[in-house]
Structures are given as C-alpha cells and as structure tokens.
XYZ file of C-alpha atoms in Angstrom:
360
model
C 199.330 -122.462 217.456
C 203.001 -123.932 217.153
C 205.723 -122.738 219.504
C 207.456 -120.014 217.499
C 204.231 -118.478 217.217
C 203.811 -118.572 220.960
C 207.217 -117.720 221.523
C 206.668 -114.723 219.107
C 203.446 -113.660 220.716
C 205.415 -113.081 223.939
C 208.440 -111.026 222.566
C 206.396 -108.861 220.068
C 203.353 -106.849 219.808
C 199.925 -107.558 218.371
C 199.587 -104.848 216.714
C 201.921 -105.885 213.741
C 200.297 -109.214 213.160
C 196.219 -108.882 214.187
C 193.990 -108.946 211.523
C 190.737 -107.859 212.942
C 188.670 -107.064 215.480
C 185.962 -109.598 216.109
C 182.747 -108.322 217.861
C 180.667 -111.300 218.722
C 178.181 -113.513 220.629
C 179.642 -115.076 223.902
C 177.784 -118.441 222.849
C 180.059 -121.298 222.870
C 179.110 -122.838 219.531
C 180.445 -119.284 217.727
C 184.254 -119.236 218.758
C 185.718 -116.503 215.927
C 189.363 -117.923 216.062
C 187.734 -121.668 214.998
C 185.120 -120.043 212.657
C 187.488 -118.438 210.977
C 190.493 -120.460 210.990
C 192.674 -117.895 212.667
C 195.769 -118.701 215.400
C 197.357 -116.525 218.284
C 197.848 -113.401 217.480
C 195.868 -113.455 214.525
C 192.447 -111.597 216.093
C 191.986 -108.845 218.366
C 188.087 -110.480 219.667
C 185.706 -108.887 222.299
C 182.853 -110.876 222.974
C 179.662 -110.496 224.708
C 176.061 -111.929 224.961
C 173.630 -110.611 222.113
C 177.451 -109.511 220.692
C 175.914 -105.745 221.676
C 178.109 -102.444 221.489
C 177.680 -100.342 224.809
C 180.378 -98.709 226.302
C 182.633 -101.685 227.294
C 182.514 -103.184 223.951
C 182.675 -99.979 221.914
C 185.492 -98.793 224.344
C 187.220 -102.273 223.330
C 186.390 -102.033 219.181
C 188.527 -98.291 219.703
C 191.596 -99.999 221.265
C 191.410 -102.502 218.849
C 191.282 -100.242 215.423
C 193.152 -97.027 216.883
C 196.216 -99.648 218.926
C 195.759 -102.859 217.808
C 195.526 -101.292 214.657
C 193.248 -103.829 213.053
C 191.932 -102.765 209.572
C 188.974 -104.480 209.778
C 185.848 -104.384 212.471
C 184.080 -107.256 211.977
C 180.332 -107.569 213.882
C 179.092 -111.451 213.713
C 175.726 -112.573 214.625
C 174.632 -115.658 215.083
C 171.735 -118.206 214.259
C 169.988 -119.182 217.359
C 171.231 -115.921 218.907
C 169.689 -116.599 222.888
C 169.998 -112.971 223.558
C 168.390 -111.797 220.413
C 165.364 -114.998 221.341
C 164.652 -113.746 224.988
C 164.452 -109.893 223.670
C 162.149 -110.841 221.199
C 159.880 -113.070 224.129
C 160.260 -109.993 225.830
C 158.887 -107.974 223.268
C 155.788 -109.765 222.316
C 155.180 -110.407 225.695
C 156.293 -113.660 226.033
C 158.884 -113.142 228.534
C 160.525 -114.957 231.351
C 162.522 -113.989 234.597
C 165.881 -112.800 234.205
C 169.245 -111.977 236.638
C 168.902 -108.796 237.452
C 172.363 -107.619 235.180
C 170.725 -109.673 231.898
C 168.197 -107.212 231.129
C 170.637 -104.058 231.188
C 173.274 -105.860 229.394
C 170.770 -106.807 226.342
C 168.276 -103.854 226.412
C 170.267 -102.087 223.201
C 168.805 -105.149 221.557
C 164.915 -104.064 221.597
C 165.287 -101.306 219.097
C 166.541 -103.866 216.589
C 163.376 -106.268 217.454
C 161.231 -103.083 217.552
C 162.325 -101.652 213.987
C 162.327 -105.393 212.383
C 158.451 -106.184 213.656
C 157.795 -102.426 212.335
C 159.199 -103.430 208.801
C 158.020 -107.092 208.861
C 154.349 -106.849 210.696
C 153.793 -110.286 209.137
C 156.501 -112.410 210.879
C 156.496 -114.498 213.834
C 158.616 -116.329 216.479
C 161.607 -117.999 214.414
C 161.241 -115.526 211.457
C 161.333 -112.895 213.631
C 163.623 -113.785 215.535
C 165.400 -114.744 212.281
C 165.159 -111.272 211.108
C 165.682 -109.523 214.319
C 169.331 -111.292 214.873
C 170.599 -109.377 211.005
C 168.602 -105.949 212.515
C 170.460 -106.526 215.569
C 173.770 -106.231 213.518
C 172.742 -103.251 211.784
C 171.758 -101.856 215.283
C 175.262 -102.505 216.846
C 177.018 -100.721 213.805
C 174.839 -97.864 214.211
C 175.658 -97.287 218.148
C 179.531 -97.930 217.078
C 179.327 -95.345 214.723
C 176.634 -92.702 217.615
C 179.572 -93.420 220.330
C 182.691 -93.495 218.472
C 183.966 -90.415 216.591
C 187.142 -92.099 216.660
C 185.913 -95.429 214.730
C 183.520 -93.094 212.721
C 186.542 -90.997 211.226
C 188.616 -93.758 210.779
C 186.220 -95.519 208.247
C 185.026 -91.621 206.868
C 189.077 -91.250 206.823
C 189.372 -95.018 204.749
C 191.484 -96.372 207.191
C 189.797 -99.022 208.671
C 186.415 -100.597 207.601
C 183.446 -102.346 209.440
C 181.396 -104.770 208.110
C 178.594 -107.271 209.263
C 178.475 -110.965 208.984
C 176.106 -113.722 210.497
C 177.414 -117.338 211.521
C 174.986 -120.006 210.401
C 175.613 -122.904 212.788
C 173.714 -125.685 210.476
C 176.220 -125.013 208.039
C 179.433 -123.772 209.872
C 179.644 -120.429 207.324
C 180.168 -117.093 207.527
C 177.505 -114.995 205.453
C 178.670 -111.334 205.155
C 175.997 -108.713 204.721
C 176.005 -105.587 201.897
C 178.559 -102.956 202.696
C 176.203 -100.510 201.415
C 174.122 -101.026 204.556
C 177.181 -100.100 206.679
C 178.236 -96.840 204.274
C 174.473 -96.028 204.843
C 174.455 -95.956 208.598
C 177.514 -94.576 208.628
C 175.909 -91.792 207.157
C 172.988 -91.813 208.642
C 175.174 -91.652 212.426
C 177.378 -88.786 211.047
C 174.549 -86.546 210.124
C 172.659 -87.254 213.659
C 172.166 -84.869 216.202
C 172.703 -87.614 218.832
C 176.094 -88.342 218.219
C 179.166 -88.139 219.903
C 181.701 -85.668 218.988
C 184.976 -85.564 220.662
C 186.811 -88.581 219.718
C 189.070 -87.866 222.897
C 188.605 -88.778 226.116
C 191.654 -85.540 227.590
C 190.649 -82.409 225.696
C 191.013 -79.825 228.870
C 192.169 -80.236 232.115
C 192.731 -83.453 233.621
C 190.426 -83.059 236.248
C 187.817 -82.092 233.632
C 188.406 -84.618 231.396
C 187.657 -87.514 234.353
C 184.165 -85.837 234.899
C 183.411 -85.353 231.090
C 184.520 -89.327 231.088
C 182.314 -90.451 234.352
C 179.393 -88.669 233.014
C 179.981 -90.033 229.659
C 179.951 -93.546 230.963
C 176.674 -92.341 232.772
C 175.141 -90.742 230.283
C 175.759 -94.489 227.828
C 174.404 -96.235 230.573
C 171.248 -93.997 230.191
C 171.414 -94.555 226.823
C 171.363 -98.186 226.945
C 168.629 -98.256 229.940
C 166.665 -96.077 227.497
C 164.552 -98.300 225.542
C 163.851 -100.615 227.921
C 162.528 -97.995 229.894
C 160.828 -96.332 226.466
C 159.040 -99.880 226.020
C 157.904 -100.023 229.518
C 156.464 -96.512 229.596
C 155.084 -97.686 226.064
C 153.097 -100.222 228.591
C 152.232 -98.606 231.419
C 150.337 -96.170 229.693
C 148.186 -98.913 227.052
C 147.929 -99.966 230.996
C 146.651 -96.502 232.170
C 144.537 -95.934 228.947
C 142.633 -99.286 229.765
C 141.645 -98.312 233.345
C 141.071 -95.167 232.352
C 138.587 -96.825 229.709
C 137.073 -99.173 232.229
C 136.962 -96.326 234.839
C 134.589 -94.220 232.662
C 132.332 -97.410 231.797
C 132.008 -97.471 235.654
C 131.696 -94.084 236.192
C 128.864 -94.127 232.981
C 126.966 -97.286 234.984
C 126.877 -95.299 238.316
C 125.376 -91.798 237.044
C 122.769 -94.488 235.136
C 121.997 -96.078 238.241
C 122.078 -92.593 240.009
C 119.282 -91.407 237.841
C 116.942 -94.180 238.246
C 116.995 -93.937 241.897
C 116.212 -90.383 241.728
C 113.608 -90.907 239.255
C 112.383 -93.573 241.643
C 112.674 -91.313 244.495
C 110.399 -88.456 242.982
C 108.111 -91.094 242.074
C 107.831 -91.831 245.322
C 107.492 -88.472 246.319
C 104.512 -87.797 244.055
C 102.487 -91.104 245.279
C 102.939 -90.146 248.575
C 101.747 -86.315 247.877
C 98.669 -87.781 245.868
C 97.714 -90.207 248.601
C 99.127 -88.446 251.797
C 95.370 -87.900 253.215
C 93.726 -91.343 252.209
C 96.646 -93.504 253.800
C 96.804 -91.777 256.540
C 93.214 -92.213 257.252
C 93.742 -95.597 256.738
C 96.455 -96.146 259.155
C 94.649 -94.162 261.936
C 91.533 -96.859 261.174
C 94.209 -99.855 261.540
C 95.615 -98.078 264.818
C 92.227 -97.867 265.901
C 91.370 -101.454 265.238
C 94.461 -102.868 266.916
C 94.140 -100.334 270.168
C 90.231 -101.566 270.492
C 91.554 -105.649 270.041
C 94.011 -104.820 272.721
C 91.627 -103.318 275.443
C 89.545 -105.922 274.926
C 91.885 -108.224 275.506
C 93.445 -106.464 277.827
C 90.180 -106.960 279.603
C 89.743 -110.419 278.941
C 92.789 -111.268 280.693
C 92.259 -108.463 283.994
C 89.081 -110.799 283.937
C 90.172 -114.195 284.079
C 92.805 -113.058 286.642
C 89.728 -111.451 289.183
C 88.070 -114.975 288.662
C 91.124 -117.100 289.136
C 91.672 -114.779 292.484
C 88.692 -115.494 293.707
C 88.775 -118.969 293.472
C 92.489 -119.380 294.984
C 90.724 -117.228 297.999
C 87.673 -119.835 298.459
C 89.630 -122.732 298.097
C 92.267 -121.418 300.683
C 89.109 -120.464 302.797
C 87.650 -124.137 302.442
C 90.861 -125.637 303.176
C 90.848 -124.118 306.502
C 87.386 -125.164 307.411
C 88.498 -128.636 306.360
C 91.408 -128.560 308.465
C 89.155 -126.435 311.555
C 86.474 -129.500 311.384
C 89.042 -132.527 311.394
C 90.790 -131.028 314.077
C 87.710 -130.513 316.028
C 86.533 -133.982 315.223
C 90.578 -135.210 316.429
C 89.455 -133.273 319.628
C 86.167 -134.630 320.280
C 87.674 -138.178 319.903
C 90.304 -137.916 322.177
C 87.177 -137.044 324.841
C 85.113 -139.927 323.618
C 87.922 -142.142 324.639
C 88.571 -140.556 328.003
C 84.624 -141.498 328.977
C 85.152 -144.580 327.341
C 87.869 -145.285 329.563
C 85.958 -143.610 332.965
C 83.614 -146.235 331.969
C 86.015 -149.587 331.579
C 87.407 -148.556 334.947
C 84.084 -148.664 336.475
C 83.205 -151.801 335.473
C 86.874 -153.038 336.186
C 85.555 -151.237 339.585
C 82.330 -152.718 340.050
C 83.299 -156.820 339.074
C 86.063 -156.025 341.757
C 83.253 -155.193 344.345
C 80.984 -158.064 343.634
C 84.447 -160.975 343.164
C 85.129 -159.381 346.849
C 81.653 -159.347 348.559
C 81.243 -162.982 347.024
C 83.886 -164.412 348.421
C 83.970 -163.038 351.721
C-alpha cells in the first residue's frame, strides 16, 4: 500500500504481479485483500452476493486466469453466508420477500441446498445452512468448470488450479477444502453432456460469433433461472396433486349423496304406488269435509246478512213514522195555539165591550 507500489501499479501491468483470482461473497465482514494479507496489485477479486458463478462472474474468473494470468482460482465462502441463509428459508419454505433482481442473482444457489438436504436429511436451520454454504462452493466450481472450456483446459492443461476455501468469521481463518473434491468435479464437468465446448467466443464470422455470444448469455440466463423454476414446478404440482386429492374426496361425497337421494326417491315412488288408491280416497273425504264446512258457513253468514237487512229496513221504516208523527204533532200544535190565540183576543174583545158600556 506504500507509494512505489502505487506508483508501480500505474506504470505496469497486473498481470506480472497478481497472485490470484478471488471469487467471493460481497459481505463486508469477508474483504479477500484483508483476509489474506494481500496489497495493490496483489489480487485479481470479483465479488458477488452468495459469491455465485453465472455468466458475469465466470466471464470475470476467464479474464482473470487467461489475462491476468493468475495461477490460482480461489472460491471463498463464508460463515453466516446471507445469500446461502435466505436460499435455504426459501427452500424449506420459510421464505421472505425479496427485490425482484435477488432471487435471479442467487437461484444457482438452490441446487447446492437441494443436494446437501438430499445427503444430510437429518440437519436443520444452522447445520444446514452450515453445510449448504461448503455445497455451495462445490456447486460454483462445478458451473466454472460446465461454462468455461477455457478455465476447464487450463487446470486439465496444469496451468492454473482452482481450489475452495471457507472464511470462518469467529476466528478470522481461512479453511481450504480437499483438492480431490475439485479434481473430482472437474471430472465429473468434463465428461457431462451439458457442458460447454468452445472455449472461444469468435470461431466464424463476426456476425455469427455476436449471435452465438447473445444466445449464449441467454441460454446461461436460462440456466441460472432453471432451478428456481424446477423447484417451483416441483410445487405447483404437490399443489395440483392435493386438489386433485381433495377434488376426488368431493367428487366421492357427491355420487354418495347422489345415491341416497335416488334411493330415497324410488322409495318414494314405491309408497306412493302401494298407497296411490287409499290416500287418494282419503283426500277426496278431507275435500269433502272442508267443501260441506264451507257451505254451511257460507250459509250461516248469507243468513245473518238477510236478518241484519231486514232489521236496517224496519228500523229505517220506524224512523220515518217517528219523524211522520212528531211532525204531525209540531203541526197540530202550531193550530192549538192559533185557537188559543182566537180565543185571548176575544176575551181581550169582550172586557173591551163591557170597560166601554160601563163607563159610558
């Protein structure tokens, strides 16, 4: 970090001082030039969450061995990898919302949780996840070695070598993993039928070679969209098989209940064939009852209503006599009075007379 190793940095090239290639976790607590000591110039590092391989990183690990000319890949995990921890959550369905660019970005990490709960059924949350950080290692190797003919012939060829290593952050070292593993997936990725196989990107014509390279990219972005989409197809259809399940337990209940309505039905049918003749008899007697109460009272009421006719007539008729006799009476009155008064005026008449003929 002193000046004439700054200075030198800017008047010569990396290539004839880097030591390695670093591929590791973003995570802030891991820096690889601190973890392992190392100054400017020293590493060639590419770093990325989950410290996955898709086709940035592995495009980076080639122009560090084949320019950079680094002898030495080095893949370093982590403890307490977050990447590795919300895969696994994923995984055993114990998930939470991510970005939407998260999920693409780490998805090359569910084969390694997949494979290590196949080969450990017995662990759980930090063992697993434990576990699943080294697989996840192993699994990054393994897609260097799918994508890259160009890193896979350089190790096949002895001139450069990758190896695996996990950071324990309790202690602050650097535990390397067996090389065997690595000569082991390197042989395993050689003899696949899914790898890649020309190491460069111009083999025709250039206008070729830029559509064999965008549908490259494409077809790695596939690739890494894969088994997340795998795992979710791997869902839906324990999904589908339940309703399916619960469909034909519905399905079973309703043809059940089907046939004991029918059964009910022609039970019903039979009664009513047995006993046709005897209830209809019966309900022609109840007819008859009820049409014999209503006539009568029917009747009862046409009979009340004649009497209460009647009686409105006689006491309209009375009324009028009433009326016809106190008028007459009013009449008669008014004549008494008129003699009555023909009488007072005769006697008025006669006193008259006699007061006259006595005093004359």
């Amino acid at each position: 970090m002193d000046s004439k190793r700054i200075f030198q940095a800017g008047t010569e090239s990396q290539g004839k001082h880097a030591l390695a290639t670093i591929l590791s976790c973003s995570d802030s607590r891991v820096p690889p030039e601190i973890v392992f000591d190392a100054g400017i110039m020293d590493l060639f590092v590419i770093r990325v969450a989950g410290n996955v391989a898709n086709t940035d990183e592995i495009g980076t690990a080639e122009y560090g061995l084949c320019h950079v000319n680094t002898p030495v890949l080095v893949v370093l995990g982590h403890t307490q990898c977050g990447a590795v921890t919300a895969v696994t959550q994923e995984v055993t369905g114990h998930g939470h919302p991510l970005e939407r660019n998260i999920p693409p970005l780490v998805s090359s990490i569910i084969p390694a949780v997949q494979r290590t709960m196949a080969d450990n059924p017995d662990l759980k949350d930090d063992a697993l996840i434990k576990k699943a950080i080294e697989m996840n290692v192993w699994q990054v190797i393994k897609n260097l070695f799918l994508k890259s003919p160009a890193v896979r012939e350089l190790v096949k060829g002895g001139k450069a070598k990758v190896v695996g290593a996990i950071y324990d952050m309790h202690t602050g070292k650097v535990n390397w993993l067996p090389v065997e593993k690595v000569s082991a997936i390197l042989k395993e990725a050689d003899a696949s039928p899914e790898k890649a196989i020309n190491a460069m990107f111009e083999q025709n014509t250039p206008t070729q070679d830029k559509a064999a390279g965008h549908k490259a990219a494409a077809s790695n972005d596939d690739q890494t969209l894969a088994p997340r989409v795998k795992d979710l197809a791997a869902k839906l259809d324990s999904k589908t098989a339940e309703a399916a399940s619960e469909l034909k337990e519905v399905r079973s209940k309703l043809d059940s209940l089907a046939g004991q309505v029918k059964n009910l039905t022609d039970s019903g049918k039979g009664i009513a064939t047995d006993a046709g003749s005897e209830t209809s008899k019966a309900l022609a007697a109840d007819l008859k009852t009820i049409k014999a109460g209503m006539e009568t009272r029917l009747s009862v009421f046409e009979s009340s209503t004649s009497w209460m006719f009647w009686m409105l007539v006689s006491l309209l008729t009375l009324s009028v006599l009433c009326f016809s006799w106190l008028f007459w009476k009013l009449g008669n009155l008014g004549a008494q009075q008129e003699m009555l008064r023909g009488k007072v005026r005769k006697a008025f008449e006669r006193i008259n007379s006699d007061i006259k003929r006595m005093g004359g």
